[in-house]
């Protein structure tokens, strides 16, 4: 029941996180323009490197560590304060490196300074602590409040292309304030800090192990925008940023279950309940496969008209980018479950490191020639190739860990359903106006067709839904 409750909390926020861009992105892209939004995307991609190196893998490591410690308050408190102090030191070093970088650049200096607030915000980020405790309610409530305030601020203060700095400042300050607010929930959760219990060396080693894959992940998540801004101009960085945002924000509703399951998997592994561990893995994998293929089919089908309606004519090129980039949906869903949820939470992080490192290397190798030849579409293709390689390596290692691995049995049914759904909705999309009511209709048609085809094929997740509904109806009749 706790898993369901946490998932509902997390999903509620992720739905809200989708609604907010639906409200703000059309306004921001039209107000800042493709160049202004490109400046934001490019400078943000650069600042993320300093955020990454200052974080040194503590979020993922801390989540798992707290999940292991949560039944021992003394050890929980000791590890919490050790990680907080250690991150404070690494962030100080990262900000010093940023100052040195700022002295060397001559363009977008003000924007970089505003973006750097994100580096400082990392010091106060303790969301990993509450996730490790499986207490998602606090982080979700915090995120709701901060998102709401930042959304209002965007409409109040962003009025012209010259307001790029204000836009960056609003987003950066909302991150900082949101992180600070979480500290108010620490009361009665941990013991006061004791200098004698503070240890750094073992935690530094542990976080570094998870830092390496995060570096690799950041390469293909952020490097594309940095390289596009340098090779093809900041406008291309903005086109990629918006296409990537639409796909990834939609995907967060699906991968929210993984965030919820990670501490549960770690705790189950610590108790050596391996049969239950594999059951959690299969259930999660089935859910994300069902959902991500539906998402991919829908996004790819409506992208040509949706992109113009959503972002304006200046971003019409994203109508060609989104269908290709949407292919990463199932791949990211699978690699997140297999990598973050299973390999990392069962202390096989070195295998997770290998998978994302392989993806990052391949991304760098193919990025330069593809961007040079195809511009922003080249970066999109490079992303799809990288995600595909990461997923393949994750599957290889999970199959080695689970000799009779059955995670992909029957998953072809979802693929068939997705292909048929895409064809039908794309034909409909090309023959109706690109207005909001018609887009809503296409979304409804997409879901109905996908569900019907899955039901006809008796796919595993559709069977779960049908059985759940039948149990509910039987219980309802019994209670009457």
Coordinates of C-alpha atoms in Angstrom, one line a residue:
X1 CA 0.0 0.0 0.0
X2 CA 2.9 2.3 0.8
X3 CA 4.3 1.9 -2.7
X4 CA 0.9 2.7 -4.3
X5 CA 0.6 5.8 -2.0
X6 CA 4.1 7.0 -2.9
X7 CA 3.5 6.4 -6.5
X8 CA 0.3 8.4 -6.4
X9 CA 2.1 11.3 -4.7
X10 CA 4.9 11.2 -7.2
X11 CA 2.6 10.8 -10.2
X12 CA 0.4 13.7 -9.0
X13 CA 3.4 15.9 -9.0
X14 CA 4.7 14.6 -12.3
X15 CA 1.3 15.4 -13.9
X16 CA 1.5 18.9 -12.4
X17 CA 5.0 19.1 -13.8
X18 CA 3.6 18.4 -17.2
X19 CA 0.7 20.9 -16.9
X20 CA 3.1 23.7 -15.9
X21 CA 5.2 23.5 -19.1
X22 CA 1.9 23.3 -21.1
X23 CA 1.1 26.7 -19.6
X24 CA 4.5 28.3 -19.5
X25 CA 6.3 27.0 -22.6
X26 CA 4.0 28.5 -25.3
X27 CA 4.3 31.9 -23.5
X28 CA 8.1 31.7 -22.9
X29 CA 9.0 30.5 -26.4
X30 CA 6.9 33.3 -28.0
X31 CA 8.1 36.0 -25.6
X32 CA 11.8 35.1 -25.5
X33 CA 12.0 33.9 -29.1
X34 CA 14.2 31.1 -30.5
X35 CA 17.4 33.0 -29.8
X36 CA 16.5 34.1 -26.3
X37 CA 15.4 30.6 -25.3
X38 CA 18.5 29.2 -27.0
X39 CA 20.7 31.4 -24.7
X40 CA 18.9 30.0 -21.7
X41 CA 19.3 26.4 -22.9
X42 CA 23.0 26.9 -23.8
X43 CA 24.1 28.6 -20.6
X44 CA 22.1 26.1 -18.5
X45 CA 23.8 23.2 -20.2
X46 CA 27.2 24.6 -19.3
X47 CA 26.2 25.3 -15.6
X48 CA 25.1 21.7 -15.3
X49 CA 28.7 20.5 -15.5
X50 CA 29.5 22.5 -12.3
X51 CA 26.4 21.2 -10.6
X52 CA 27.4 17.6 -11.6
X53 CA 30.9 17.9 -10.3
X54 CA 29.8 19.6 -7.1
X55 CA 27.2 16.9 -6.4
X56 CA 29.7 14.0 -6.8
X57 CA 27.0 11.3 -7.0
X58 CA 25.6 12.0 -3.5
X59 CA 21.9 12.0 -4.5
X60 CA 21.8 8.4 -5.8
X61 CA 24.3 7.2 -3.2
X62 CA 22.5 9.0 -0.4
X63 CA 19.1 7.6 -1.5
X64 CA 20.4 4.0 -1.3
X65 CA 22.4 4.6 1.9
X66 CA 19.4 6.0 3.8
X67 CA 17.2 3.1 2.6
X68 CA 19.8 0.8 4.2
X69 CA 20.1 2.9 7.4
X70 CA 16.5 3.8 8.1
X71 CA 16.0 1.2 10.9
X72 CA 19.0 2.5 12.8
X73 CA 18.5 6.2 13.8
X74 CA 22.1 6.7 15.1
X75 CA 23.7 5.5 11.9
X76 CA 21.1 7.3 9.9
X77 CA 22.0 10.6 11.5
X78 CA 25.7 10.0 11.3
X79 CA 25.5 9.2 7.5
X80 CA 23.1 12.1 6.8
X81 CA 25.4 14.8 8.4
X82 CA 28.5 13.3 6.8
X83 CA 27.0 13.5 3.3
X84 CA 25.6 17.1 3.9
X85 CA 29.0 18.4 5.0
X86 CA 30.9 16.5 2.3
X87 CA 28.6 17.9 -0.4
X88 CA 29.1 21.4 1.1
X89 CA 32.9 21.1 0.5
X90 CA 32.6 19.7 -3.0
X91 CA 30.1 22.4 -4.0
X92 CA 32.5 25.1 -2.7
X93 CA 35.2 23.7 -5.0
X94 CA 32.7 23.6 -7.9
X95 CA 31.7 27.2 -7.5
X96 CA 35.4 28.2 -7.3
X97 CA 35.9 26.4 -10.7
X98 CA 32.9 28.3 -12.0
X99 CA 34.4 31.6 -11.1
X100 CA 37.6 30.7 -13.0
X101 CA 35.5 29.8 -16.0
X102 CA 33.6 33.0 -15.8
X103 CA 36.8 35.0 -16.0
X104 CA 37.6 33.2 -19.3
X105 CA 34.3 33.8 -21.1
X106 CA 33.2 37.1 -22.6
X107 CA 29.6 36.2 -23.7
X108 CA 26.5 35.7 -21.6
X109 CA 28.3 36.6 -18.3
X110 CA 25.2 37.9 -16.6
X111 CA 23.2 34.8 -17.6
X112 CA 25.9 32.6 -16.3
X113 CA 25.9 34.3 -12.9
X114 CA 22.2 33.9 -12.6
X115 CA 22.4 30.2 -13.7
X116 CA 25.2 29.7 -11.0
X117 CA 22.5 29.9 -8.3
X118 CA 21.8 26.3 -9.2
X119 CA 25.2 25.3 -8.0
X120 CA 24.6 26.9 -4.6
X121 CA 21.2 25.3 -4.4
X122 CA 22.7 21.8 -4.5
X123 CA 24.2 22.5 -1.0
X124 CA 20.7 22.5 0.5
X125 CA 19.3 19.6 -1.6
X126 CA 18.3 16.8 0.9
X127 CA 15.5 15.3 -1.2
X128 CA 17.6 12.1 -1.3
X129 CA 17.1 11.7 2.4
X130 CA 13.3 11.7 2.2
X131 CA 13.4 9.4 -0.8
X132 CA 15.5 6.9 1.1
X133 CA 12.9 6.9 3.9
X134 CA 10.1 6.5 1.2
X135 CA 8.6 9.7 2.4
X136 CA 7.6 11.2 -0.9
X137 CA 4.8 13.4 0.5
X138 CA 7.2 16.1 1.8
X139 CA 9.2 16.4 -1.4
X140 CA 6.0 16.4 -3.6
X141 CA 4.4 19.2 -1.5
X142 CA 7.6 21.2 -1.7
X143 CA 7.7 20.8 -5.4
X144 CA 4.1 21.8 -5.9
X145 CA 4.5 25.0 -4.0
X146 CA 7.8 26.0 -5.7
X147 CA 6.4 25.2 -9.2
X148 CA 3.3 27.2 -8.6
X149 CA 5.2 30.3 -7.4
X150 CA 7.7 30.2 -10.2
X151 CA 4.9 29.8 -12.8
X152 CA 3.2 32.9 -11.5
X153 CA 6.5 34.8 -11.5
X154 CA 7.2 33.9 -15.1
X155 CA 3.9 35.5 -16.3
X156 CA 4.4 38.6 -14.1
X157 CA 8.1 39.3 -15.0
X158 CA 8.8 37.9 -18.4
X159 CA 7.6 40.4 -21.0
X160 CA 10.1 40.6 -23.9
X161 CA 13.2 38.9 -25.4
X162 CA 15.4 41.0 -23.2
X163 CA 14.1 39.2 -20.1
X164 CA 16.2 36.1 -20.6
X165 CA 18.1 36.9 -17.4
X166 CA 14.9 37.3 -15.4
X167 CA 13.7 33.9 -16.7
X168 CA 16.9 32.2 -15.7
X169 CA 16.8 34.0 -12.3
X170 CA 13.2 32.8 -11.6
X171 CA 14.0 29.2 -12.3
X172 CA 17.3 29.2 -10.4
X173 CA 15.9 30.9 -7.3
X174 CA 12.9 28.5 -7.3
X175 CA 15.3 25.6 -7.1
X176 CA 17.3 27.2 -4.2
X177 CA 14.2 28.1 -2.2
X178 CA 12.6 24.7 -2.8
X179 CA 15.7 23.0 -1.5
X180 CA 15.9 25.2 1.6
X181 CA 12.2 24.5 2.4
X182 CA 12.9 20.8 2.8
X183 CA 15.1 21.4 5.8
X184 CA 11.9 22.4 7.8
X185 CA 10.8 18.8 7.6
X186 CA 13.9 17.4 9.3
X187 CA 12.5 17.9 12.8
X188 CA 12.3 14.6 14.7
X189 CA 13.8 12.7 11.7
X190 CA 17.5 12.7 12.8
X191 CA 19.7 13.3 15.8
X192 CA 21.7 16.6 16.2
X193 CA 25.1 16.7 14.5
X194 CA 28.0 15.1 16.4
X195 CA 31.5 15.8 15.2
X196 CA 32.7 12.4 16.5
X197 CA 30.3 10.6 14.2
X198 CA 31.2 12.4 11.0
X199 CA 33.0 10.3 8.4
X200 CA 34.0 11.3 4.9
X201 CA 36.3 8.7 3.4
X202 CA 34.0 5.7 3.0
X203 CA 31.2 8.0 1.8
X204 CA 33.4 9.7 -0.7
X205 CA 34.5 6.4 -2.2
X206 CA 30.8 5.2 -2.3
X207 CA 29.6 8.4 -4.0
X208 CA 32.4 8.5 -6.4
X209 CA 31.5 5.0 -7.6
X210 CA 28.0 6.4 -8.5
X211 CA 29.5 9.7 -9.7
X212 CA 31.2 8.1 -12.6
X213 CA 28.0 6.9 -14.3
X214 CA 26.4 10.3 -13.6
X215 CA 29.3 12.0 -15.4
X216 CA 28.6 9.7 -18.4
X217 CA 24.9 10.3 -18.2
X218 CA 25.4 14.1 -18.1
X219 CA 27.6 13.9 -21.2
X220 CA 24.8 12.7 -23.5
X221 CA 22.1 14.6 -21.7
X222 CA 23.8 18.0 -21.7
X223 CA 26.7 17.8 -24.1
X224 CA 24.3 17.8 -27.1
X225 CA 23.0 21.3 -26.2
X226 CA 26.5 22.5 -25.5
X227 CA 27.9 21.2 -28.8
X228 CA 24.8 22.4 -30.7
X229 CA 25.3 25.9 -29.3
X230 CA 29.0 25.9 -30.3
X231 CA 28.7 24.2 -33.7
X232 CA 25.2 25.1 -35.0
X233 CA 24.3 28.1 -32.9
X234 CA 22.2 28.7 -29.8
X235 CA 18.9 28.5 -31.7
X236 CA 19.6 24.8 -32.4
X237 CA 20.3 24.3 -28.7
X238 CA 16.9 25.8 -28.0
X239 CA 15.2 23.6 -30.6
X240 CA 16.8 20.5 -29.0
X241 CA 16.0 21.7 -25.5
X242 CA 12.3 22.0 -26.2
X243 CA 12.0 18.7 -28.1
X244 CA 13.9 16.9 -25.3
X245 CA 11.8 18.6 -22.6
X246 CA 8.5 17.5 -24.2
X247 CA 9.7 13.9 -24.4
X248 CA 11.4 13.7 -21.0
X249 CA 8.7 15.6 -19.0
X250 CA 6.0 13.3 -20.4
X251 CA 8.2 10.3 -19.5
X252 CA 8.6 11.4 -15.9
X253 CA 5.1 10.3 -15.2
X254 CA 6.1 6.8 -16.2
X255 CA 9.5 6.7 -14.5
X256 CA 8.0 8.1 -11.3
X257 CA 7.4 4.5 -10.3
X258 CA 11.1 3.8 -10.5
X259 CA 11.8 6.7 -8.1
X260 CA 9.3 5.1 -5.7
X261 CA 10.7 1.6 -6.1
X262 CA 14.4 2.4 -5.7
X263 CA 14.5 2.6 -1.9
X264 CA 12.1 -0.4 -1.6
X265 CA 14.4 -2.5 -3.9
X266 CA 17.4 -1.5 -1.8
X267 CA 15.7 -2.4 1.5
X268 CA 14.4 -5.7 0.0
X269 CA 17.9 -6.5 -1.2
X270 CA 19.4 -5.7 2.2
X271 CA 16.9 -8.3 3.7
X272 CA 18.0 -10.9 1.1
X273 CA 14.4 -11.3 -0.2
X274 CA 15.5 -12.1 -3.7
X275 CA 12.3 -13.6 -5.0
X276 CA 10.4 -10.5 -4.0
X277 CA 13.1 -8.4 -5.5
X278 CA 12.7 -10.0 -8.9
X279 CA 8.9 -9.8 -8.6
X280 CA 9.2 -6.0 -8.1
X281 CA 11.5 -5.8 -11.1
X282 CA 9.1 -7.7 -13.4
X283 CA 6.1 -5.7 -12.3
X284 CA 7.8 -2.4 -12.8
X285 CA 9.2 -3.4 -16.2
X286 CA 5.8 -4.4 -17.4
X287 CA 4.2 -1.2 -16.4
X288 CA 6.9 1.1 -17.9
X289 CA 6.9 -0.9 -21.2
X290 CA 3.1 -0.6 -21.5
X291 CA 3.2 3.1 -20.7
X292 CA 6.3 4.2 -22.6
X293 CA 5.3 2.7 -25.9
X294 CA 1.9 4.4 -25.6
X295 CA 3.7 7.7 -25.0
X296 CA 6.0 7.2 -27.9
X297 CA 3.2 6.4 -30.3
X298 CA 1.1 9.3 -29.2
X299 CA 3.9 11.9 -29.2
X300 CA 5.3 10.8 -32.6
X301 CA 1.9 10.9 -34.2
X302 CA 0.7 14.4 -33.1
X303 CA 4.2 16.1 -33.2
X304 CA 3.8 18.0 -36.5
X305 CA 0.7 20.0 -35.4
X306 CA 1.3 19.9 -31.7
X307 CA 4.7 21.6 -31.9
X308 CA 3.4 24.6 -33.8
X309 CA 0.3 24.9 -31.6
X310 CA 2.4 24.5 -28.4
X311 CA 5.5 26.6 -29.2
X312 CA 4.7 28.7 -32.2
X313 CA 5.8 28.8 -35.8
X314 CA 9.4 29.7 -34.8
X315 CA 9.7 26.2 -33.3
X316 CA 8.0 24.3 -36.2
X317 CA 11.2 22.3 -36.7
X318 CA 10.5 20.4 -33.5
X319 CA 7.6 18.7 -35.3
X320 CA 10.3 16.7 -37.1
X321 CA 12.6 16.3 -34.1
X322 CA 10.0 15.0 -31.6
X323 CA 9.0 11.8 -33.5
X324 CA 12.6 10.7 -33.7
X325 CA 13.5 11.7 -30.1
X326 CA 10.3 10.0 -28.8
X327 CA 11.9 6.6 -29.7
X328 CA 14.1 7.0 -26.6
X329 CA 10.9 6.6 -24.4
X330 CA 10.9 2.8 -24.0
X331 CA 14.7 2.8 -23.9
X332 CA 15.0 5.3 -21.1
X333 CA 12.1 3.5 -19.3
X334 CA 13.9 0.1 -19.5
X335 CA 17.4 1.4 -18.7
X336 CA 16.0 3.3 -15.7
X337 CA 14.3 0.2 -14.3
X338 CA 17.2 -2.2 -15.1
X339 CA 20.0 0.3 -14.3
X340 CA 18.9 2.6 -11.5
X341 CA 16.3 0.4 -9.9
X342 CA 18.0 -3.0 -10.1
X343 CA 21.7 -2.7 -10.7
X344 CA 22.4 0.3 -8.5
X345 CA 20.1 -0.8 -5.7
X346 CA 21.6 -4.3 -5.6
X347 CA 25.1 -2.9 -5.4
X348 CA 26.1 -3.7 -9.0
X349 CA 26.8 0.0 -9.7
X350 CA 30.0 -0.8 -11.5
X351 CA 27.9 -2.6 -14.2
X352 CA 25.6 0.4 -14.3
X353 CA 28.7 2.6 -14.8
X354 CA 29.8 0.5 -17.7
X355 CA 26.4 0.8 -19.4
X356 CA 26.1 4.6 -19.2
X357 CA 29.8 5.1 -20.0
X358 CA 29.4 3.0 -23.2
X359 CA 26.4 5.2 -24.1
X360 CA 28.3 8.4 -23.4
X361 CA 31.4 7.4 -25.5
X362 CA 29.2 6.4 -28.4
X363 CA 27.3 9.7 -28.1
X364 CA 30.5 11.7 -28.3
X365 CA 31.8 9.7 -31.2
X366 CA 28.7 10.1 -33.3
X367 CA 27.7 13.6 -32.2
X368 CA 30.3 15.6 -34.0
X369 CA 29.8 14.1 -37.5
X370 CA 26.0 13.9 -37.1
X371 CA 25.7 17.5 -35.9
X372 CA 28.0 18.7 -38.7
X373 CA 26.0 16.9 -41.3
X374 CA 22.4 17.2 -40.0
X375 CA 22.5 20.0 -37.4
X376 CA 20.0 19.6 -34.6
X377 CA 18.6 16.4 -36.1
X378 CA 22.1 14.9 -35.8
X379 CA 22.1 15.5 -32.1
X380 CA 18.6 13.8 -31.9
X381 CA 19.8 10.8 -33.8
X382 CA 23.0 10.6 -31.6
X383 CA 20.8 10.6 -28.4
X384 CA 18.6 7.7 -29.7
X385 CA 21.8 5.7 -30.6
X386 CA 23.3 6.3 -27.1
X387 CA 20.1 5.3 -25.3
X388 CA 19.8 2.2 -27.4
X389 CA 23.3 1.1 -26.5
X390 CA 22.8 1.8 -22.7
X391 CA 19.7 -0.3 -22.7
X392 CA 21.4 -3.2 -24.4
X393 CA 24.3 -3.2 -21.9
X394 CA 21.8 -3.0 -19.0
X395 CA 19.9 -6.0 -20.4
X396 CA 23.1 -8.0 -20.7
X397 CA 24.1 -7.4 -17.1
X398 CA 20.6 -8.1 -15.7
X399 CA 20.4 -11.4 -17.6
X400 CA 23.8 -12.3 -16.1
X401 CA 22.5 -11.6 -12.6
X402 CA 19.1 -13.3 -13.1
X403 CA 19.7 -16.6 -14.9
X404 CA 16.1 -17.2 -15.9
X405 CA 15.3 -13.5 -16.6
X406 CA 11.8 -13.2 -18.1
X407 CA 11.4 -9.4 -18.1
X408 CA 10.7 -9.1 -21.8
X409 CA 8.4 -12.0 -22.3
X410 CA 5.3 -10.9 -24.3
X411 CA 6.5 -7.3 -24.6
X412 CA 6.2 -7.5 -28.4
X413 CA 2.5 -7.2 -28.0
X414 CA 2.9 -3.6 -26.7
X415 CA 5.2 -2.8 -29.7
X416 CA 2.5 -4.1 -32.2
X417 CA -0.1 -2.0 -30.4
X418 CA 2.1 1.0 -30.5
X419 CA 2.8 0.8 -34.2
X420 CA -0.8 0.4 -35.2
X421 CA -1.8 3.2 -32.8
X422 CA 0.8 5.5 -34.4
X423 CA -0.4 4.8 -37.9
X424 CA -4.0 5.5 -37.1
X425 CA -3.4 8.7 -35.1
X426 CA -0.8 10.1 -37.6
X427 CA -3.4 9.7 -40.4
X428 CA -5.9 11.5 -38.3
X429 CA -3.4 14.2 -37.4
X430 CA -2.6 15.0 -41.0
X431 CA -6.3 15.4 -41.9
X432 CA -7.6 17.6 -39.1
X433 CA -6.7 21.2 -37.9
X434 CA -3.9 21.6 -35.3
X435 CA -6.2 23.1 -32.7
X436 CA -6.4 22.3 -29.0
X437 CA -9.8 20.4 -29.2
X438 CA -8.5 18.3 -32.1
X439 CA -5.3 17.5 -30.3
X440 CA -7.3 16.4 -27.2
X441 CA -9.5 14.2 -29.5
X442 CA -6.3 12.6 -31.0
X443 CA -5.0 11.9 -27.5
X444 CA -8.2 10.2 -26.5
X445 CA -8.3 8.2 -29.7
X446 CA -4.6 7.2 -29.2
X447 CA -5.3 5.8 -25.7
X448 CA -8.5 4.0 -26.7
X449 CA -6.9 2.3 -29.7
X450 CA -3.8 1.3 -27.8
X451 CA -5.9 -0.2 -24.9
X452 CA -8.2 -2.1 -27.3
X453 CA -5.3 -3.7 -29.2
X454 CA -3.5 -4.6 -26.0
X455 CA -6.7 -6.1 -24.7
X456 CA -7.3 -8.1 -27.9
X457 CA -3.7 -9.5 -27.6
X458 CA -4.2 -10.3 -23.9
X459 CA -1.0 -8.4 -23.0
X460 CA 0.1 -8.9 -19.4
X461 CA -0.6 -5.4 -18.1
X462 CA -4.0 -5.1 -19.7
X463 CA -4.8 -8.4 -17.9
X464 CA -3.7 -6.9 -14.6
X465 CA -6.0 -3.9 -15.2
X466 CA -9.0 -6.2 -16.1
X467 CA -8.4 -8.5 -13.1
X468 CA -8.2 -5.4 -10.8
X469 CA -11.4 -4.0 -12.1
X470 CA -13.2 -7.4 -11.8
X471 CA -12.0 -7.8 -8.2
X472 CA -13.2 -4.3 -7.4
X473 CA -16.6 -5.0 -8.9
X474 CA -16.9 -8.3 -7.0
X475 CA -16.0 -6.6 -3.7
X476 CA -18.5 -3.8 -4.4
X477 CA -21.3 -6.3 -5.0
X478 CA -20.3 -8.2 -1.8
X479 CA -20.4 -5.0 0.3
X480 CA -23.9 -4.2 -1.0

